[in-house]
PDB file of C-alpha atoms in Angstrom:
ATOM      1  CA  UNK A   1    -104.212-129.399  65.791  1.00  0.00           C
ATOM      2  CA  UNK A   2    -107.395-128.677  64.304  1.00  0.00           C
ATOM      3  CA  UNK A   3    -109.601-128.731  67.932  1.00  0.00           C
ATOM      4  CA  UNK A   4    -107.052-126.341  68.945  1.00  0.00           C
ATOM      5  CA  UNK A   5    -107.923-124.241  65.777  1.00  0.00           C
ATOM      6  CA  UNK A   6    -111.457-124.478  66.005  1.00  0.00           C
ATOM      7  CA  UNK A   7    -111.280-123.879  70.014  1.00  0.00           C
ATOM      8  CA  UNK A   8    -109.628-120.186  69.170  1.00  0.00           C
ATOM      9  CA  UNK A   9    -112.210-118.917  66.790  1.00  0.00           C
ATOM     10  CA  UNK A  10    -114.833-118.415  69.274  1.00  0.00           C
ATOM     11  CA  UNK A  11    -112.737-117.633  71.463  1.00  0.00           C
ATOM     12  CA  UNK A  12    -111.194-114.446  69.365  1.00  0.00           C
ATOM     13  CA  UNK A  13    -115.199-113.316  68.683  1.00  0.00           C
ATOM     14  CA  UNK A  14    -115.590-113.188  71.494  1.00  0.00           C
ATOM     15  CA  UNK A  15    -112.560-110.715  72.429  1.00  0.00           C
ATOM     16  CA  UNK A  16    -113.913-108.351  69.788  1.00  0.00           C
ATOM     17  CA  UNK A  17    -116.909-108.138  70.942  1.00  0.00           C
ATOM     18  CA  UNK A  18    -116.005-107.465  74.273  1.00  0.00           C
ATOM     19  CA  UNK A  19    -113.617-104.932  73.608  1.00  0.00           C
ATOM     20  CA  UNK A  20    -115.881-103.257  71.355  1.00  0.00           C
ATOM     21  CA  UNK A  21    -116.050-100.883  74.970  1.00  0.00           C
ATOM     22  CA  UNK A  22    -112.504-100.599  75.710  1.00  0.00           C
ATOM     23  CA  UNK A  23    -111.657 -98.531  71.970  1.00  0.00           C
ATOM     24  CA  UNK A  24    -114.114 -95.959  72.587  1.00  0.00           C
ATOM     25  CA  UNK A  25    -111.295 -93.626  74.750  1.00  0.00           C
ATOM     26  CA  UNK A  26    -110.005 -91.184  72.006  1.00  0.00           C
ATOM     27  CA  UNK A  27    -111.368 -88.084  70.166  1.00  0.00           C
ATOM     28  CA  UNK A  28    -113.578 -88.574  66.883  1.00  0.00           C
ATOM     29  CA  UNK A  29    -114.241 -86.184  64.193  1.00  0.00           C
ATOM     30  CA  UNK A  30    -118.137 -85.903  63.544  1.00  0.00           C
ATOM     31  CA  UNK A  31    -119.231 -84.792  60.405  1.00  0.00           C
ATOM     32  CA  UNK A  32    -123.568 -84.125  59.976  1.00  0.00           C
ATOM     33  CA  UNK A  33    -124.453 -85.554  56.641  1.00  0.00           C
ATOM     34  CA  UNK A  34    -128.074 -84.336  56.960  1.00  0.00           C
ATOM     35  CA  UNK A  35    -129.946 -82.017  58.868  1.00  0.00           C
ATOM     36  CA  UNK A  36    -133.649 -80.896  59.694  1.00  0.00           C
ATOM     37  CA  UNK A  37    -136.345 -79.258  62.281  1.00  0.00           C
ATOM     38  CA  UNK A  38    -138.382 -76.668  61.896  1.00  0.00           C
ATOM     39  CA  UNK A  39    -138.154 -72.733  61.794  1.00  0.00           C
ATOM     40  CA  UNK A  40    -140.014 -69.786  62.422  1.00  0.00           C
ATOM     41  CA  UNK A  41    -140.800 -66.950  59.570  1.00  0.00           C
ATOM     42  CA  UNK A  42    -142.155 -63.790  59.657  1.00  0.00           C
ATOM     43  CA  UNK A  43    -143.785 -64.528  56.504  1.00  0.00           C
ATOM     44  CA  UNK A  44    -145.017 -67.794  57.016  1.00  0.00           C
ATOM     45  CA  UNK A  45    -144.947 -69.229  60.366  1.00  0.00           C
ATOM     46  CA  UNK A  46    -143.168 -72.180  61.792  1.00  0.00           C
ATOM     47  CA  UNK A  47    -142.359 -74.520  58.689  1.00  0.00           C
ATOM     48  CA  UNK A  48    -140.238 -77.408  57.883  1.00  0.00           C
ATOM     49  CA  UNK A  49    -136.820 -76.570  57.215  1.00  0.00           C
ATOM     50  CA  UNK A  50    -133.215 -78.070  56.370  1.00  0.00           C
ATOM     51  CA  UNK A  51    -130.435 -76.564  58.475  1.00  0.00           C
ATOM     52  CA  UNK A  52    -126.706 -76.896  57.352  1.00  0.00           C
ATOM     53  CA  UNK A  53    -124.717 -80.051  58.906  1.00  0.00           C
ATOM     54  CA  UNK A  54    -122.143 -79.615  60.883  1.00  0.00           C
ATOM     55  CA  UNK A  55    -118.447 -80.798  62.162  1.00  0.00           C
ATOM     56  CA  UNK A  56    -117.533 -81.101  65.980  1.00  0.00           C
ATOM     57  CA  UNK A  57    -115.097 -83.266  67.997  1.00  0.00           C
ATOM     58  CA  UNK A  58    -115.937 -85.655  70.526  1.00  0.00           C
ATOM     59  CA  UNK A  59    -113.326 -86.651  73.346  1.00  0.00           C
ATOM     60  CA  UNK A  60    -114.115 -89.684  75.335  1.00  0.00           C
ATOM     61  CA  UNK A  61    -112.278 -90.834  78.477  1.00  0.00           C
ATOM     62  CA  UNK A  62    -112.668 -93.670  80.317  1.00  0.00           C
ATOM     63  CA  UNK A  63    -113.328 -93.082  83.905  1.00  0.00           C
ATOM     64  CA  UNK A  64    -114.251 -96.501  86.351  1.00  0.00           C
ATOM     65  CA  UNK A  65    -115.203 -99.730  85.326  1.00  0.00           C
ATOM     66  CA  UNK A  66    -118.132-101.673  87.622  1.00  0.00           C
ATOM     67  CA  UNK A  67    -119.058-105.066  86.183  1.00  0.00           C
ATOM     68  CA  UNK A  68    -120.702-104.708  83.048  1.00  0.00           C
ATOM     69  CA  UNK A  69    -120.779-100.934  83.220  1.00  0.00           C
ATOM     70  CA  UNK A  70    -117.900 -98.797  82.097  1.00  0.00           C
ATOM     71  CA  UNK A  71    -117.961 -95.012  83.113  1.00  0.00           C
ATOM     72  CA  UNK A  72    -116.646 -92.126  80.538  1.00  0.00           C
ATOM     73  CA  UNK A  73    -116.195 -88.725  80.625  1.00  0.00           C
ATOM     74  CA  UNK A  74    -117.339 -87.197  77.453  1.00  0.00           C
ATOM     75  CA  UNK A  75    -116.824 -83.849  75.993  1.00  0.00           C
ATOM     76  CA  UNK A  76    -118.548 -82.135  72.548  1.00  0.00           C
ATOM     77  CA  UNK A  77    -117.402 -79.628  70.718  1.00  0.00           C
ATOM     78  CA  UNK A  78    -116.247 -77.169  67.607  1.00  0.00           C
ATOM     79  CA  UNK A  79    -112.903 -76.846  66.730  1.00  0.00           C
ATOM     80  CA  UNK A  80    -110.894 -73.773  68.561  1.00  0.00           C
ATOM     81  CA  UNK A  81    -114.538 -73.188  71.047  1.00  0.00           C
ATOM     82  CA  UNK A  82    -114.590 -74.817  74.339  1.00  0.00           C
ATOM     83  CA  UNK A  83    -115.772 -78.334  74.473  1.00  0.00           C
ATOM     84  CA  UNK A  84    -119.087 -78.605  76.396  1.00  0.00           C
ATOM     85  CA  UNK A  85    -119.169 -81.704  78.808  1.00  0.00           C
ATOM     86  CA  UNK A  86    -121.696 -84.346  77.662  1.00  0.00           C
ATOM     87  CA  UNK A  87    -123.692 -85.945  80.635  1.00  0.00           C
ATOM     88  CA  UNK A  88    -125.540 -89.493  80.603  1.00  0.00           C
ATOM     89  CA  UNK A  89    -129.059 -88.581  79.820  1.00  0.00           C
ATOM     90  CA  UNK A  90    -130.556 -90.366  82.740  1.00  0.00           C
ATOM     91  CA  UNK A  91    -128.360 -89.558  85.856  1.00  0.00           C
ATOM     92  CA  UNK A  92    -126.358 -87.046  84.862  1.00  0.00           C
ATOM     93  CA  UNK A  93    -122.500 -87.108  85.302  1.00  0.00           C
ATOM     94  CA  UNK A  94    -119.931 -89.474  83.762  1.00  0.00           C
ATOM     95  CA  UNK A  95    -121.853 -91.232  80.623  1.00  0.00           C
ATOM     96  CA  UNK A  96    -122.278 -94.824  81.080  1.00  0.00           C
ATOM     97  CA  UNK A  97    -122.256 -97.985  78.842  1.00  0.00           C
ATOM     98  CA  UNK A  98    -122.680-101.510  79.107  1.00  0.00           C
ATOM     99  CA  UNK A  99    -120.200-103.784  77.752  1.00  0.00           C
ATOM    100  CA  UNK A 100    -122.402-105.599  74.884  1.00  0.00           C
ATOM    101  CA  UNK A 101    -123.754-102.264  73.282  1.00  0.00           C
ATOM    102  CA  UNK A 102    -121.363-100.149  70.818  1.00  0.00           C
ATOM    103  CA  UNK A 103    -122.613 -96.839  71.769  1.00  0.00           C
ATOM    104  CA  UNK A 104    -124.430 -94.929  74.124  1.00  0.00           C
ATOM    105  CA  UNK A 105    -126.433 -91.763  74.899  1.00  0.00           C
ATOM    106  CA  UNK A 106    -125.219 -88.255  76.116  1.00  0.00           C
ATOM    107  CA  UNK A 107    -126.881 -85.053  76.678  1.00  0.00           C
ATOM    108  CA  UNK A 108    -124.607 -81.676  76.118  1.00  0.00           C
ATOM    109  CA  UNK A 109    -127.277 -78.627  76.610  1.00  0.00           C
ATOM    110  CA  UNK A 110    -129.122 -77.594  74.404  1.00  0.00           C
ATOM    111  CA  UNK A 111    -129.105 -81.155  72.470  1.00  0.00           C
ATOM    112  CA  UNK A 112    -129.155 -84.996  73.225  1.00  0.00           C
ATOM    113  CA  UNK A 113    -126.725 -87.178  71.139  1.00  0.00           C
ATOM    114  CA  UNK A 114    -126.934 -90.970  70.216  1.00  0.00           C
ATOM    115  CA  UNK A 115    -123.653 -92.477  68.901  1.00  0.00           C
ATOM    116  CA  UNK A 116    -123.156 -95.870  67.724  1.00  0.00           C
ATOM    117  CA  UNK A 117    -118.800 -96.611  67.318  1.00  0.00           C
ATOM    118  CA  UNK A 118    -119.342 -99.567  65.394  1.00  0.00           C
ATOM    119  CA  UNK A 119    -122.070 -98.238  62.862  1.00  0.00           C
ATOM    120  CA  UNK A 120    -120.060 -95.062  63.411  1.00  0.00           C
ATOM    121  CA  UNK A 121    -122.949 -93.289  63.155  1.00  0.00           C
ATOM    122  CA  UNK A 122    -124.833 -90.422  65.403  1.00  0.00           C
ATOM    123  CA  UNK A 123    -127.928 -88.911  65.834  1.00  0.00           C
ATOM    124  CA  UNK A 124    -128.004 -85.151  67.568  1.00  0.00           C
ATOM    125  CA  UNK A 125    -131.672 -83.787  68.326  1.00  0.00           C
ATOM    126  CA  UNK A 126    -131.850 -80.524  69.917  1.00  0.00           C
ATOM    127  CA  UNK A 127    -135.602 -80.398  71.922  1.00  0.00           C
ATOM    128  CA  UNK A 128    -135.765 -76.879  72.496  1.00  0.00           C
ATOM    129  CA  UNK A 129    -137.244 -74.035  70.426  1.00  0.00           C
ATOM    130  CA  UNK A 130    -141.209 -73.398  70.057  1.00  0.00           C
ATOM    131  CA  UNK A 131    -142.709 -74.787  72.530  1.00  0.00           C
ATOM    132  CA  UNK A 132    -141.078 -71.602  74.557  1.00  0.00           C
ATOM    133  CA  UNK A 133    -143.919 -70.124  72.509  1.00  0.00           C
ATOM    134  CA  UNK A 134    -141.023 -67.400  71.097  1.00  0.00           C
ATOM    135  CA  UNK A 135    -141.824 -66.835  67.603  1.00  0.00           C
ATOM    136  CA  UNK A 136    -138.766 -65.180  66.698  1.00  0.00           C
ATOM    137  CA  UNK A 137    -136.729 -65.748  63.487  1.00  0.00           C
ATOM    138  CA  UNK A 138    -133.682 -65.614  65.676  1.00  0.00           C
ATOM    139  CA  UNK A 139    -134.873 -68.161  68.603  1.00  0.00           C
ATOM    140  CA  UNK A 140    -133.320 -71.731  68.589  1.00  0.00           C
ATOM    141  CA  UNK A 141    -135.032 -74.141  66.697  1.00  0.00           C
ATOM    142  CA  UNK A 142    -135.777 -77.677  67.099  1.00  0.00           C
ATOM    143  CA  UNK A 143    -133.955 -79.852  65.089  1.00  0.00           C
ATOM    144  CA  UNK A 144    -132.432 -83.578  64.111  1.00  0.00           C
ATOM    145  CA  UNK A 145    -129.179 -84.022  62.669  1.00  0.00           C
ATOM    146  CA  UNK A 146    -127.590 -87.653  61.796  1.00  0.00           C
ATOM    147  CA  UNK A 147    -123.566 -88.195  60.293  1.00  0.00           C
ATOM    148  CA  UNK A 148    -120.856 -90.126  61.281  1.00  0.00           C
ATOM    149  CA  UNK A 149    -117.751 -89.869  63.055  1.00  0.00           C
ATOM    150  CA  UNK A 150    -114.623 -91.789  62.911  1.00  0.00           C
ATOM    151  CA  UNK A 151    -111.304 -91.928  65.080  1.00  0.00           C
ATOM    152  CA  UNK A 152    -108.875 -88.935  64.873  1.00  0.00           C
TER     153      UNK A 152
END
């Protein structure tokens, strides 16, 4: 009885960890905890700056599965706007994520987001803003945002 016992404990890890891909389908509620960039003033320039965090919704879908690769469509966005579709940063399309990691990367113009589903953390950094070279109060401005999001 007890090599049986001992036999299913690794064998039960290792079914978490594995599935640690399959529970991302659903929609999460992301709430910023703390946000900053930078900001142009008429007065002053481009200076440092806190912006005000903010909520959105992430729905994730899972598409295909190929080997250690699972596909999923992703979509961002504010409750009652439109969700924006979130593309995998380097080829564009459905996101993808390898079986072993907990998270992935997505890119949903104008920003690039990092989320982690076991940490249940992200990171949001939007890249555009001043280097345009418009000085404007009103122009987008570059900025990094990090919260966490959990399962609705």
């Amino acid at each position: 009885m007890k090599a049986k016992a001992a036999l299913l404990i690794p064998i039960t890890m290792a079914a978490s960890t594995a599935s640690a891909v399959e529970n991302y389908t659903g929609t999460y509620l992301c709430q910023g905890k703390a946000a900053a960039g930078v900001r142009f003033r008429t007065a002053t320039g481009w200076t440092a700056t806190e912006f005000n965090p903010i909520s959105f919704l992430v729905k994730i879908e899972r598409q295909s599965e190929d080997g250690e690769i699972v596909q999923y469509a992703v979509s961002i966005g504010s409750p009652g706007e439109d969700p924006r579709k979130c593309e995998d940063v380097e080829a564009g399309g459905n996101v993808r994520a390898h079986k072993s990691f907990s998270g992935f990367r997505c890119r949903a113009y104008p920003e690039d987001f990092r989320f982690d589903f076991q940490t249940k953390r992200f990171l949001k950094i939007r890249y555009i803003g001043y280097t345009d070279g418009q000085d404007d109060p009103n122009a987008i401005s570059p900025l990094l945002e990090v919260g966490e999001c959990g399962k609705v």
